[in-house]
Amino acid sequence: MSDKKANILIRLWRWFRSPSRVAVGTIIVLSFIGGILSWVGFNYGLEQTNTEQFCSGCHTNDAYPEYLHSVHYQTRTGVGASCPDCHVPHEFGPKMWRKMVAAKEVYAHYMGLTDTIEKFNARRPHMAENEWARMKANDSKECRNCHKMDRMDFSQQKTVAQKMHKFAQENGKTCIDCHKGIAHNLPDMSKVAPGWLQGAEVEPAESKDKK
């Protein structure tokens, strides 16, 4: 090693050995490590709130049992959708906003506003309308993560489904316009605007009372 290179290394070593610079370097390294650990912990916690187990912790006697009897849980092929697939956006920004709203809902549960099936059903219309409005605003994006209209083979659908899906495509309708109550019992719909596609020239589906 040449004397010139040796002198450069010595000067660098002396520079880094300065107490003030050691302190600054230590703070930078520890901050970097702390940032990584915080990010990992944050993402781990976020993912833990995106599980059926977490959701069913509060919804044991209301929404969760309804979901277990829906086509999104029990399917012919075994491919289903879990709670966060429908209720939590995939993108980071919308996901964080939804988590903040959910924090208010968890608070309401533990404050006794929705902790019984009777209280939950009393607030069901309000909660349902909020969720319908959210899905309407984002063009039912969570539905479309799995159900892509442009990939549907209408010829394999029932006649009524063919007509309604074609009508939806041509008139800018979105999934939630018709598919309210697909996984949960509907609230009192007497004051809710019709969700079916009027003008599609289809026979109305036979109504079934959900218990």
mmCIF file of N, CA and C in Angstrom, residues 14-29:
data_model
loop_
_atom_site.group_PDB
_atom_site.id
_atom_site.type_symbol
_atom_site.label_atom_id
_atom_site.label_comp_id
_atom_site.label_asym_id
_atom_site.label_seq_id
_atom_site.Cartn_x
_atom_site.Cartn_y
_atom_site.Cartn_z
ATOM 1 N N ARG A 14 -9.262 8.762 11.721
ATOM 2 C CA ARG A 14 -9.240 9.811 12.746
ATOM 3 C C ARG A 14 -10.513 10.653 12.689
ATOM 4 N N TRP A 15 -10.989 10.866 11.436
ATOM 5 C CA TRP A 15 -12.219 11.661 11.281
ATOM 6 C C TRP A 15 -13.408 10.951 11.911
ATOM 7 N N PHE A 16 -13.537 9.649 11.656
ATOM 8 C CA PHE A 16 -14.648 8.878 12.202
ATOM 9 C C PHE A 16 -14.514 8.652 13.702
ATOM 10 N N ARG A 17 -13.266 8.711 14.221
ATOM 11 C CA ARG A 17 -13.060 8.476 15.653
ATOM 12 C C ARG A 17 -13.430 9.679 16.499
ATOM 13 N N SER A 18 -13.689 10.806 15.873
ATOM 14 C CA SER A 18 -14.071 11.994 16.628
ATOM 15 C C SER A 18 -15.330 11.692 17.435
ATOM 16 N N PRO A 19 -15.343 11.985 18.747
ATOM 17 C CA PRO A 19 -16.502 11.647 19.603
ATOM 18 C C PRO A 19 -17.833 12.151 19.050
ATOM 19 N N SER A 20 -17.834 13.380 18.527
ATOM 20 C CA SER A 20 -19.093 13.931 18.020
ATOM 21 C C SER A 20 -19.578 13.159 16.799
ATOM 22 N N ARG A 21 -18.627 12.778 15.945
ATOM 23 C CA ARG A 21 -19.011 12.047 14.742
ATOM 24 C C ARG A 21 -19.423 10.617 15.073
ATOM 25 N N VAL A 22 -18.798 10.018 16.072
ATOM 26 C CA VAL A 22 -19.205 8.681 16.517
ATOM 27 C C VAL A 22 -20.643 8.724 17.017
ATOM 28 N N ALA A 23 -20.960 9.781 17.773
ATOM 29 C CA ALA A 23 -22.319 9.917 18.304
ATOM 30 C C ALA A 23 -23.332 10.076 17.176
ATOM 31 N N VAL A 24 -22.986 10.935 16.203
ATOM 32 C CA VAL A 24 -23.887 11.148 15.070
ATOM 33 C C VAL A 24 -24.055 9.863 14.273
ATOM 34 N N GLY A 25 -22.943 9.175 14.029
ATOM 35 C CA GLY A 25 -23.002 7.917 13.282
ATOM 36 C C GLY A 25 -23.839 6.876 13.994
ATOM 37 N N THR A 26 -23.672 6.812 15.326
ATOM 38 C CA THR A 26 -24.455 5.853 16.113
ATOM 39 C C THR A 26 -25.946 6.159 16.017
ATOM 40 N N ILE A 27 -26.279 7.446 16.106
ATOM 41 C CA ILE A 27 -27.684 7.851 16.013
ATOM 42 C C ILE A 27 -28.262 7.488 14.647
ATOM 43 N N ILE A 28 -27.480 7.720 13.591
ATOM 44 C CA ILE A 28 -27.948 7.410 12.236
ATOM 45 C C ILE A 28 -28.195 5.915 12.077
ATOM 46 N N VAL A 29 -27.227 5.108 12.540
ATOM 47 C CA VAL A 29 -27.361 3.653 12.417
ATOM 48 C C VAL A 29 -28.551 3.150 13.218
#
